[in-house]
PDB file of C-alpha atoms in Angstrom:
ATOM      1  CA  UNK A 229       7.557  -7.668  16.174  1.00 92.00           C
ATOM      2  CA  UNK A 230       4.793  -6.287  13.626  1.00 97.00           C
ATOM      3  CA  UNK A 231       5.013  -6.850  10.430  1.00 97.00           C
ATOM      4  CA  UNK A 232       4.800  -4.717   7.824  1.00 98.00           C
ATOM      5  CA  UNK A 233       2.243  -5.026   4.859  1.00 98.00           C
ATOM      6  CA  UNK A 234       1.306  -4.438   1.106  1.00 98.00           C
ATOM      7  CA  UNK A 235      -2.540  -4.267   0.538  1.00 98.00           C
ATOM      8  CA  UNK A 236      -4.193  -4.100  -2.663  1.00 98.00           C
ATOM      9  CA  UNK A 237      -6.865  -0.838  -2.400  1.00 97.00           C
ATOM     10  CA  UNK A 238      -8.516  -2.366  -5.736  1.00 95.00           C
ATOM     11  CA  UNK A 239     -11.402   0.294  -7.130  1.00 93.00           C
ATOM     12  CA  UNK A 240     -12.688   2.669  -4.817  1.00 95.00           C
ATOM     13  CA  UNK A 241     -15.972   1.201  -4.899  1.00 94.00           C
ATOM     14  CA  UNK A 242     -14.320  -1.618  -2.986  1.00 96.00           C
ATOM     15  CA  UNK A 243     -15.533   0.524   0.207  1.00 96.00           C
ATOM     16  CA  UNK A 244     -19.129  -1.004  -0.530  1.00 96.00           C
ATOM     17  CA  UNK A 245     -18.060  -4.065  -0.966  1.00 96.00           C
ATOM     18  CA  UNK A 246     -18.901  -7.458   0.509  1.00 96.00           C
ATOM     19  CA  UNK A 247     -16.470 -10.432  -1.222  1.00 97.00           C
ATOM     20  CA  UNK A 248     -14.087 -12.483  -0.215  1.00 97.00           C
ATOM     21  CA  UNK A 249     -11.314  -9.680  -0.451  1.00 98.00           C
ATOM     22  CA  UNK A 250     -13.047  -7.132   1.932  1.00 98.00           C
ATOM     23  CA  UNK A 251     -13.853 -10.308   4.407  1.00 98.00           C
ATOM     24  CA  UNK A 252      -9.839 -10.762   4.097  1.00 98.00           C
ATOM     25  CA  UNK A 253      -8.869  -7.687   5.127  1.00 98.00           C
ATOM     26  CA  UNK A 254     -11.800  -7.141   7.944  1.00 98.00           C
ATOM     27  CA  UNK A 255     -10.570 -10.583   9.397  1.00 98.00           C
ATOM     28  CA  UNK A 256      -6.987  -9.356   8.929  1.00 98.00           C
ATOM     29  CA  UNK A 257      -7.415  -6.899  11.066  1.00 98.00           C
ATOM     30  CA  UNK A 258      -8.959  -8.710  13.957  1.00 97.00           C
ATOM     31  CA  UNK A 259      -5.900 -11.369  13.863  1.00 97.00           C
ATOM     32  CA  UNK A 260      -2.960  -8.808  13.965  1.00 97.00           C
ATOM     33  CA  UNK A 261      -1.520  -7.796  17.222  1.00 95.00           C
ATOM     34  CA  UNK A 262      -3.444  -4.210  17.924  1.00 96.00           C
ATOM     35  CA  UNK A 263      -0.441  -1.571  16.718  1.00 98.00           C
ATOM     36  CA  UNK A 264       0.592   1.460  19.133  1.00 98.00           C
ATOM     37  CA  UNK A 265       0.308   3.484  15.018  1.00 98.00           C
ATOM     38  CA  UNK A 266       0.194   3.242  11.729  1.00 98.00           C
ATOM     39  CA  UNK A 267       2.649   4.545   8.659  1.00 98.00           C
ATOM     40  CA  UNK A 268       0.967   4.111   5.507  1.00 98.00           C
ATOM     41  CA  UNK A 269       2.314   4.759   1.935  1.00 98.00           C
ATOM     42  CA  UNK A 270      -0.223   5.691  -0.822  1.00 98.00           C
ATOM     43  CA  UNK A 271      -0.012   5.462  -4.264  1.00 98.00           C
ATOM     44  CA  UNK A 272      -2.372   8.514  -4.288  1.00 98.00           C
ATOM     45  CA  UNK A 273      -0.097  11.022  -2.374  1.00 98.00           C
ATOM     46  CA  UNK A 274       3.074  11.717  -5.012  1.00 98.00           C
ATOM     47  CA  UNK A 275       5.488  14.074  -4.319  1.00 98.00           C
ATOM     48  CA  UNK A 276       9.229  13.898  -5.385  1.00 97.00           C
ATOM     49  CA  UNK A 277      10.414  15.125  -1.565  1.00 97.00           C
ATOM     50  CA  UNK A 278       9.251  12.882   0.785  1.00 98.00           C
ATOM     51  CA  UNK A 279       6.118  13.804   2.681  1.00 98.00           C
ATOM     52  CA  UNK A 280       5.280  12.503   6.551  1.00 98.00           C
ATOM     53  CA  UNK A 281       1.565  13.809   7.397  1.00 98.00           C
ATOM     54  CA  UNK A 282       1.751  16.222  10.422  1.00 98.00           C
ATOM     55  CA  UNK A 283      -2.229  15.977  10.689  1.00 97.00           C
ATOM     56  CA  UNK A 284      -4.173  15.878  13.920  1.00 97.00           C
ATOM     57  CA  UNK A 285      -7.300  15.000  12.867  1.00 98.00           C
ATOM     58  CA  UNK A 286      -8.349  14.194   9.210  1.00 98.00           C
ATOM     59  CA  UNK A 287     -10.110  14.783   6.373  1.00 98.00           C
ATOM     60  CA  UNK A 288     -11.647  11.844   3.781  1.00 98.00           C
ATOM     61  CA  UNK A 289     -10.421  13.088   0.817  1.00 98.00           C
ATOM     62  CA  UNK A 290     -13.084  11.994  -2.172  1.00 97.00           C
ATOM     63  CA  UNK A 291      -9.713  11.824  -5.088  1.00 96.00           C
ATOM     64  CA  UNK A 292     -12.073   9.826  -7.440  1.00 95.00           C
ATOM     65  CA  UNK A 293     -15.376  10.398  -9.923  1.00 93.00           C
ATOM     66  CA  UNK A 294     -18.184   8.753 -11.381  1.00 91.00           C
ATOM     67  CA  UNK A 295     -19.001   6.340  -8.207  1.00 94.00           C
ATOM     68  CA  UNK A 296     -22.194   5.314  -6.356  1.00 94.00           C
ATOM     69  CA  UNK A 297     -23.095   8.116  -4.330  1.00 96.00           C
ATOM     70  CA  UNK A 298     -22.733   6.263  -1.045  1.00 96.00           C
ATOM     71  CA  UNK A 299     -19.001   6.370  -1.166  1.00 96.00           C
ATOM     72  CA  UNK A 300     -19.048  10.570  -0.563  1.00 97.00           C
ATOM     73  CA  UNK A 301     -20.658  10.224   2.396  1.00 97.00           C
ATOM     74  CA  UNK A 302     -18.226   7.737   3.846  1.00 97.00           C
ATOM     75  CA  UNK A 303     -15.982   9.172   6.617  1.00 97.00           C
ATOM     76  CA  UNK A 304     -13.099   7.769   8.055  1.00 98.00           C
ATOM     77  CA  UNK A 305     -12.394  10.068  11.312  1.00 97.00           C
ATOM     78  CA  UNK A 306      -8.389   8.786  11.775  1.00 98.00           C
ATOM     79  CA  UNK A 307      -6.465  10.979  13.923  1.00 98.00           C
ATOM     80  CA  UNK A 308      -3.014  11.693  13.601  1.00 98.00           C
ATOM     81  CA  UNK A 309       0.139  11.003  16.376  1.00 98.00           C
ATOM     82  CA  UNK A 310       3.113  13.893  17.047  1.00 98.00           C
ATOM     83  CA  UNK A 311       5.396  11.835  18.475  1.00 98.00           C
ATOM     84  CA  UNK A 312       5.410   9.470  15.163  1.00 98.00           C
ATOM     85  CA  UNK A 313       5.372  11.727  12.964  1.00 98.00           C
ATOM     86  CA  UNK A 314       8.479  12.756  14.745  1.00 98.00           C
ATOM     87  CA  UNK A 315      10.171   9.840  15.034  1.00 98.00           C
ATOM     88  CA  UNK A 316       9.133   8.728  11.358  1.00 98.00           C
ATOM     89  CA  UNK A 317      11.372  12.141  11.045  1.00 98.00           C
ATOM     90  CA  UNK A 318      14.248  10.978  12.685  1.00 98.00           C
ATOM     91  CA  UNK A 319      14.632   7.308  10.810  1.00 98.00           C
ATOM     92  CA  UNK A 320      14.637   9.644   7.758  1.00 98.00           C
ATOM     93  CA  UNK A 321      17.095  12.296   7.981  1.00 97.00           C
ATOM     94  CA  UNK A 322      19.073   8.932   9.878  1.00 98.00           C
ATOM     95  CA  UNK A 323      19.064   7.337   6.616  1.00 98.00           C
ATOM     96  CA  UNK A 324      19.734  11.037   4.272  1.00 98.00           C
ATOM     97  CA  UNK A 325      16.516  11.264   3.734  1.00 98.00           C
ATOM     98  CA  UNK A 326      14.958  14.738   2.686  1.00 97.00           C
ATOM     99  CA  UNK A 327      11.627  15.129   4.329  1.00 97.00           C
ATOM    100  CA  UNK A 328       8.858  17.416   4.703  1.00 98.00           C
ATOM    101  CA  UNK A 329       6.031  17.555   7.070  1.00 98.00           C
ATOM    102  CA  UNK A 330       2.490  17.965   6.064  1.00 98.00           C
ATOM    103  CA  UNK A 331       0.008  19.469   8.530  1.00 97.00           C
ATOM    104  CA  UNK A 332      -3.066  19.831   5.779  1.00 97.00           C
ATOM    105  CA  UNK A 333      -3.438  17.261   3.541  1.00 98.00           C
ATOM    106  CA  UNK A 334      -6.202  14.241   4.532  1.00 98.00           C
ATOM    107  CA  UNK A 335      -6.529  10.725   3.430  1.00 98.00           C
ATOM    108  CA  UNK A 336      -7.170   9.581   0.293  1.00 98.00           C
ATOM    109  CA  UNK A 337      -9.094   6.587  -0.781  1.00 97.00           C
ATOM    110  CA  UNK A 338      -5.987   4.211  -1.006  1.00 97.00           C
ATOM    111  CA  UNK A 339      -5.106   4.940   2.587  1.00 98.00           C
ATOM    112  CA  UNK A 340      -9.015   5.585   4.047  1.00 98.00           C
ATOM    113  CA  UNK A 341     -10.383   2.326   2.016  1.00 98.00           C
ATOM    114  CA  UNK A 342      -7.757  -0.004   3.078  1.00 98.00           C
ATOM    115  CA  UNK A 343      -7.891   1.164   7.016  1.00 98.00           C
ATOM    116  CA  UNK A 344     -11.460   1.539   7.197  1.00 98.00           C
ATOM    117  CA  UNK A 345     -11.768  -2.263   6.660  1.00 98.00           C
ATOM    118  CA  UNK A 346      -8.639  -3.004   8.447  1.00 98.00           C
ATOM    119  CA  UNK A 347      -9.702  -1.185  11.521  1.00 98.00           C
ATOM    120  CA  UNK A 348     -13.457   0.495  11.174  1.00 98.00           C
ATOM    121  CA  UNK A 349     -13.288   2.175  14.266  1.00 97.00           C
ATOM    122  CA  UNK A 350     -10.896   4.425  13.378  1.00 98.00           C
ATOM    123  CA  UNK A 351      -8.958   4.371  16.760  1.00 97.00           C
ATOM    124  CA  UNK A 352      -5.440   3.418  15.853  1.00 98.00           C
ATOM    125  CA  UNK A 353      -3.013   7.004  14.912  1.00 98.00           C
ATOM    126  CA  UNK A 354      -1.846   7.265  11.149  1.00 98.00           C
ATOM    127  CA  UNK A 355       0.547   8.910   9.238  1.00 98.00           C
ATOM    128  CA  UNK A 356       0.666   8.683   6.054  1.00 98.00           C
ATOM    129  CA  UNK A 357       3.590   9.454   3.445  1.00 98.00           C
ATOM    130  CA  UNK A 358       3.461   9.980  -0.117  1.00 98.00           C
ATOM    131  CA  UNK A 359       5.567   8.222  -2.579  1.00 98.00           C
ATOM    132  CA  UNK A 360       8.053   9.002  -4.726  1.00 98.00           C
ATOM    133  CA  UNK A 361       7.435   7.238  -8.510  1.00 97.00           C
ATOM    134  CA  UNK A 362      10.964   8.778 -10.226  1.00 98.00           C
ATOM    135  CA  UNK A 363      13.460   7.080  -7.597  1.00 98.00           C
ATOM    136  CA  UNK A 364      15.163   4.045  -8.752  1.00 98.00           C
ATOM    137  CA  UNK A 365      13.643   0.800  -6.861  1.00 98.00           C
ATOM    138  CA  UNK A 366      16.812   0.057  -4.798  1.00 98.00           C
ATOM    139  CA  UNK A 367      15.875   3.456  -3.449  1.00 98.00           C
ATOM    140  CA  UNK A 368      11.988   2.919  -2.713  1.00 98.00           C
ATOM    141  CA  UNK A 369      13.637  -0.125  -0.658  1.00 98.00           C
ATOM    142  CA  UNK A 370      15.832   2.381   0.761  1.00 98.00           C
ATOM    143  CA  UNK A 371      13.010   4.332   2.040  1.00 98.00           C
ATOM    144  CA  UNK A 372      10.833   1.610   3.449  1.00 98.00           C
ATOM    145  CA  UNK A 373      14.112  -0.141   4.868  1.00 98.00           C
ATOM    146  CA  UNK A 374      14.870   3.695   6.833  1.00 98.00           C
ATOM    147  CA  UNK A 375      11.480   2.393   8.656  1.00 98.00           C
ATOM    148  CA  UNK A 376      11.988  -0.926   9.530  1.00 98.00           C
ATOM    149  CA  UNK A 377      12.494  -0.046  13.408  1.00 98.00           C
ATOM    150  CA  UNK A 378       9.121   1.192  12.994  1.00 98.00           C
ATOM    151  CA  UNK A 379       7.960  -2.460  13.699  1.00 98.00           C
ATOM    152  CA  UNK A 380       9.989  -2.787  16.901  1.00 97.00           C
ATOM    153  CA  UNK A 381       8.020  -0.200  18.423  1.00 97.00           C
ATOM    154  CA  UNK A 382       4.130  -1.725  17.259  1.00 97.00           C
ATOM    155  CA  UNK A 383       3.557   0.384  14.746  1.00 98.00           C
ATOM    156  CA  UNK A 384       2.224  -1.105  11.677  1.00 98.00           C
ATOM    157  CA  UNK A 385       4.162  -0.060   8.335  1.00 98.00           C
ATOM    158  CA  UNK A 386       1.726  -0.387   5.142  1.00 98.00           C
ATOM    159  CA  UNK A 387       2.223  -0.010   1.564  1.00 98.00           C
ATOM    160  CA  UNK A 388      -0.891   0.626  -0.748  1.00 98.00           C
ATOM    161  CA  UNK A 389      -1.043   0.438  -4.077  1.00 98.00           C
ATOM    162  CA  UNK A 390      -1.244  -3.079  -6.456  1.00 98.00           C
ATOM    163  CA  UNK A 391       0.850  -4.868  -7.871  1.00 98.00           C
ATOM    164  CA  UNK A 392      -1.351  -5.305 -11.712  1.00 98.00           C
ATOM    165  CA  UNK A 393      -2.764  -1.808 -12.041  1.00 97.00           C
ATOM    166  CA  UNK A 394      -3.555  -0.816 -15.367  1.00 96.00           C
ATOM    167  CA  UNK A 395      -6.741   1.077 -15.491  1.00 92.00           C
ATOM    168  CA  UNK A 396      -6.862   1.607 -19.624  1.00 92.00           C
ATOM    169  CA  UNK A 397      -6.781  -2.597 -19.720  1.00 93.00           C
ATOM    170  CA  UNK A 398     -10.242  -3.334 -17.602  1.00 93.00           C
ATOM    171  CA  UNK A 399     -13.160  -5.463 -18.587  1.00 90.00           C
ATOM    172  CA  UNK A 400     -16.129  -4.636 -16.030  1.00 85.00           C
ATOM    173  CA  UNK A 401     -17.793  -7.451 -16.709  1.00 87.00           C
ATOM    174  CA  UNK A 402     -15.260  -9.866 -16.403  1.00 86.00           C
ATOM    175  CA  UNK A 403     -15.208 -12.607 -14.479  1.00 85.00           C
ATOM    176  CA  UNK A 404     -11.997 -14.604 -14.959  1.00 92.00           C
ATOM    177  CA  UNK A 405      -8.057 -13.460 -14.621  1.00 96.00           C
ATOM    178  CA  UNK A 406      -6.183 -12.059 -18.176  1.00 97.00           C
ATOM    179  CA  UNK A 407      -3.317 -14.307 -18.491  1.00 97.00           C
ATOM    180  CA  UNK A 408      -0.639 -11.812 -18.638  1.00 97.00           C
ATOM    181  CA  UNK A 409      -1.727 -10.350 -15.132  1.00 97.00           C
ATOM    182  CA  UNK A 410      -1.699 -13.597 -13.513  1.00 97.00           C
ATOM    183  CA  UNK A 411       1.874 -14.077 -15.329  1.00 98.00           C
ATOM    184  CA  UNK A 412       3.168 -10.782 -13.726  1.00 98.00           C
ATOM    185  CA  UNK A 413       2.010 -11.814 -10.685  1.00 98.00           C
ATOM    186  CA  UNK A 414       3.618 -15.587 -10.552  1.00 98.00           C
ATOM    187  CA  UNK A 415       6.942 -13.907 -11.460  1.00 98.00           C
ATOM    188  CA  UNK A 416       6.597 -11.780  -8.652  1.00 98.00           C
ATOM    189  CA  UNK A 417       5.604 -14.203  -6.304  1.00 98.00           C
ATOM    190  CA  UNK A 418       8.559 -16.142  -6.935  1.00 98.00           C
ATOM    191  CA  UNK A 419      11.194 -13.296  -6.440  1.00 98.00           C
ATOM    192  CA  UNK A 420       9.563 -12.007  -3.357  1.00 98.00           C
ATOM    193  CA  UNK A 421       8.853 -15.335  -1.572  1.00 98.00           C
ATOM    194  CA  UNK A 422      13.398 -15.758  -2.584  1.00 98.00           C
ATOM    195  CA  UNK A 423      13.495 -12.352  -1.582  1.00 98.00           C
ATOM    196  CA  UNK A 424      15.145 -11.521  -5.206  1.00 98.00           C
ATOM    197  CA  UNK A 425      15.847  -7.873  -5.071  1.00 98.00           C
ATOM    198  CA  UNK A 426      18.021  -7.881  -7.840  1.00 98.00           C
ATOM    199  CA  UNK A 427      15.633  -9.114 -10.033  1.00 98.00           C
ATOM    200  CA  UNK A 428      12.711  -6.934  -8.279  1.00 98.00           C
ATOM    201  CA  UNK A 429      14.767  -3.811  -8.569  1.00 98.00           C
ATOM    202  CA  UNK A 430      14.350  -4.115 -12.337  1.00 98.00           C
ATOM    203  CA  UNK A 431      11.050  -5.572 -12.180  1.00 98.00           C
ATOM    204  CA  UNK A 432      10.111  -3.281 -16.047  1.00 97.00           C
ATOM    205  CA  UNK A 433      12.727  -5.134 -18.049  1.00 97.00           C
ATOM    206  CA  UNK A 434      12.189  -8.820 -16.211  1.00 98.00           C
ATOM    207  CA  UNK A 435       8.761  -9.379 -15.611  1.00 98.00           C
ATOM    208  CA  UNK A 436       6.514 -10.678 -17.884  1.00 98.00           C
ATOM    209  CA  UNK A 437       3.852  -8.651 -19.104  1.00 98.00           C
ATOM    210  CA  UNK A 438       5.344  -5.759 -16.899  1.00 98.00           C
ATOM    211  CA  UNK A 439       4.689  -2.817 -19.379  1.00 97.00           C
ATOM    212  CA  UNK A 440       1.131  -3.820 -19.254  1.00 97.00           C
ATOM    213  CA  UNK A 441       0.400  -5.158 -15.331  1.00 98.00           C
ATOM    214  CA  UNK A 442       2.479  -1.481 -14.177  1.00 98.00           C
ATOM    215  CA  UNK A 443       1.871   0.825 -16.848  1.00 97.00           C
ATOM    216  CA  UNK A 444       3.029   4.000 -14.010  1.00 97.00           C
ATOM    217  CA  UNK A 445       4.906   2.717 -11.090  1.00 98.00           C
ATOM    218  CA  UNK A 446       3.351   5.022  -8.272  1.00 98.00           C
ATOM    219  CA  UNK A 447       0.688   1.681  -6.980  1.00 98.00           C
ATOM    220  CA  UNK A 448       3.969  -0.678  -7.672  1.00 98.00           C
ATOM    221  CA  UNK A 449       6.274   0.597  -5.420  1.00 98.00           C
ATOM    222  CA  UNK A 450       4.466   0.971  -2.241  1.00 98.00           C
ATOM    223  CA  UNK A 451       5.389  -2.818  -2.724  1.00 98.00           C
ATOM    224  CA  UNK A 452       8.831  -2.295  -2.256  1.00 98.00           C
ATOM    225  CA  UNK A 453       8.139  -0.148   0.142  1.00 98.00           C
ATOM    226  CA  UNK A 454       6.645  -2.372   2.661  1.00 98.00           C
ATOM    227  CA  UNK A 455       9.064  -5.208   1.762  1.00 98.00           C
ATOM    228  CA  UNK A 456      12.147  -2.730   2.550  1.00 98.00           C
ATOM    229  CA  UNK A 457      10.720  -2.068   5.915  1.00 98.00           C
ATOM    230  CA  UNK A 458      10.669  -6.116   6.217  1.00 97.00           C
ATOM    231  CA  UNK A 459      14.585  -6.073   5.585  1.00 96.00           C
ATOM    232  CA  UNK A 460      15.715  -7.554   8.859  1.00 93.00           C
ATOM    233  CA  UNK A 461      14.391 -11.326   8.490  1.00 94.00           C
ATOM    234  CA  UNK A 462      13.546 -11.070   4.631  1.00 96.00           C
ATOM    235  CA  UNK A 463      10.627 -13.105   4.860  1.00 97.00           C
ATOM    236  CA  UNK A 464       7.602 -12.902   2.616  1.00 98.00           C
ATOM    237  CA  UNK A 465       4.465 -14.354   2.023  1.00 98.00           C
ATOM    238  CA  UNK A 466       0.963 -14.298   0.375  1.00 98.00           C
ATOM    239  CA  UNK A 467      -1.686 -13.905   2.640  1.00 98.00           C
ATOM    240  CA  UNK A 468      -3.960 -13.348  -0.468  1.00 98.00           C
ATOM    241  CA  UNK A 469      -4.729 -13.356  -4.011  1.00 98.00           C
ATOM    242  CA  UNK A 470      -7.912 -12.343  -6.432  1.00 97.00           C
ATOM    243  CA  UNK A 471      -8.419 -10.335  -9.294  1.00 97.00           C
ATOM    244  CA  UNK A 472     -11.483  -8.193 -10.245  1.00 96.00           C
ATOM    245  CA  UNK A 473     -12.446  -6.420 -13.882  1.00 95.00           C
ATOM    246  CA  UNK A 474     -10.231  -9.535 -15.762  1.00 96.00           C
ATOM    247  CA  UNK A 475      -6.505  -7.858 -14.150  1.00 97.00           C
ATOM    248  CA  UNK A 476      -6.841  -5.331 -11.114  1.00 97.00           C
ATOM    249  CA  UNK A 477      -4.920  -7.308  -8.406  1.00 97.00           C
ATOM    250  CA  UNK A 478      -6.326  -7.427  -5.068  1.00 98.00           C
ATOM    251  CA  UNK A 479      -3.042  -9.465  -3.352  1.00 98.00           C
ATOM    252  CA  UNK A 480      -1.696  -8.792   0.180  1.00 98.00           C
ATOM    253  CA  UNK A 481       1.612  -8.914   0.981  1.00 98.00           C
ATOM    254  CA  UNK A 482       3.288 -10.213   4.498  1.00 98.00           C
ATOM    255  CA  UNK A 483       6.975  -9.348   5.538  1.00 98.00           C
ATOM    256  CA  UNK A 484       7.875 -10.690   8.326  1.00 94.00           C
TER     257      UNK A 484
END
């Protein structure tokens, strides 16, 4: 059975990069089991109905400013897949889901960065959803747990977001890890690894630090996203951990 994932998209210049993070995820992708599709959530597609891409071949959408010039001439040429669009459909309105196709909209750096290292050939089908950041997180379970059969069928489920994304908190020239991310992030550990929803579901009035690490939800719940479509064995684990700029996680998630 696949598995599905969390991955940290970090900065968009992470697209250029060369570290230990984007040597992760390349190697990642060589190890998994090749998937028949992918379903990716992005923290960069919001809508409050959810939205299944009805794409057949996209666009790399540029949804940032101020980078090296080298990342607007990267293309990521994914195509898209009918019949799982359609059956992403189905698990939906299965579960009372309201959904809405998308036959327009192309991929924006938190899906295109992710899959480009995961899978630079861009030969695998993807649809991508949006996420919604107003539902409660028993429901953002809800919708990744609608999914879960997904994996049955070898098609990859992804979340992308991060899990300590706070933009106005930053240090560029950091080297080291604030302590309250690194807090966040050990609570978090703890109640995923125990598979805690309880306590995850009200991650903003538990967590250490949690005002600061998720000051907007929208890259947090992709997280409980992926781990909802994971609901049959409820088993997580850490495939990795760094930080860059002092707090902006770069963690991947595994649910088995």
């Amino acid at each position: 059975m696949m598995p599905s994932l969390f991955i940290a998209h970090g900065a968009p210049s992470l697209a250029l990069e060369e570290n230990v993070y984007t040597e992760f995820l390349q190697k990642l992708g060589q190890e998994l089991p090749k998937p028949k599709a992918i379903v990716l959530f992005s923290a960069h597609w919001e809508s409050t109905t959810q939205l299944v891409s009805s794409v057949a071949n996209y666009e790399t959408i540029y949804d940032f400013g101020g980078f090296q010039p080298e990342l607007y001439q990267i293309k990521y040429p994914a195509q898209g897949q009918s019949e799982t669009t359609a059956e992403v459909e189905r698990l939906f309105a299965e579960a009372g889901i309201p959904v809405q196709t998308d036959d327009v909209r192309g991929l924006d750096h938190g899906a295109w960065v992710v899959l480009r290292l995961l899978y630079p050939d861009a030969d695998i089908p993807v649809i991508a959803l949006s996420v919604n950041r107003y539902l409660t997180g028993e429901q953002q379970y809800q919708v990744g747990q609608a999914l879960a059969s997904l994996r049955e069928q070898d098609i990859l489920v992804i979340g992308s977001g991060g899990t300590v994304h706070n933009l106005r908190r930053l240090n560029w020239e950091s080297n080291g890890v604030d302590p309250w991310a690194s807090e966040f992030d050990n609570w978090l550990h703890d109640k995923l690894v125990s598979w805690d929803t309880e306590s995850l579901f009200s991650y903003d009035t538990l967590a250490p630090s949690a005002q600061a690490a998720v000051p907007t939800p929208e890259h947090f719940v992709p997280l409980l996203l992926a781990m909802g479509a994971g609901h049959q064995n409820k088993q997580a684990s850490l495939l990795f951990k760094a930080y860059q700029y002092g707090n902006l996680s770069l963690s991947c998630w595994k649910f088995d």
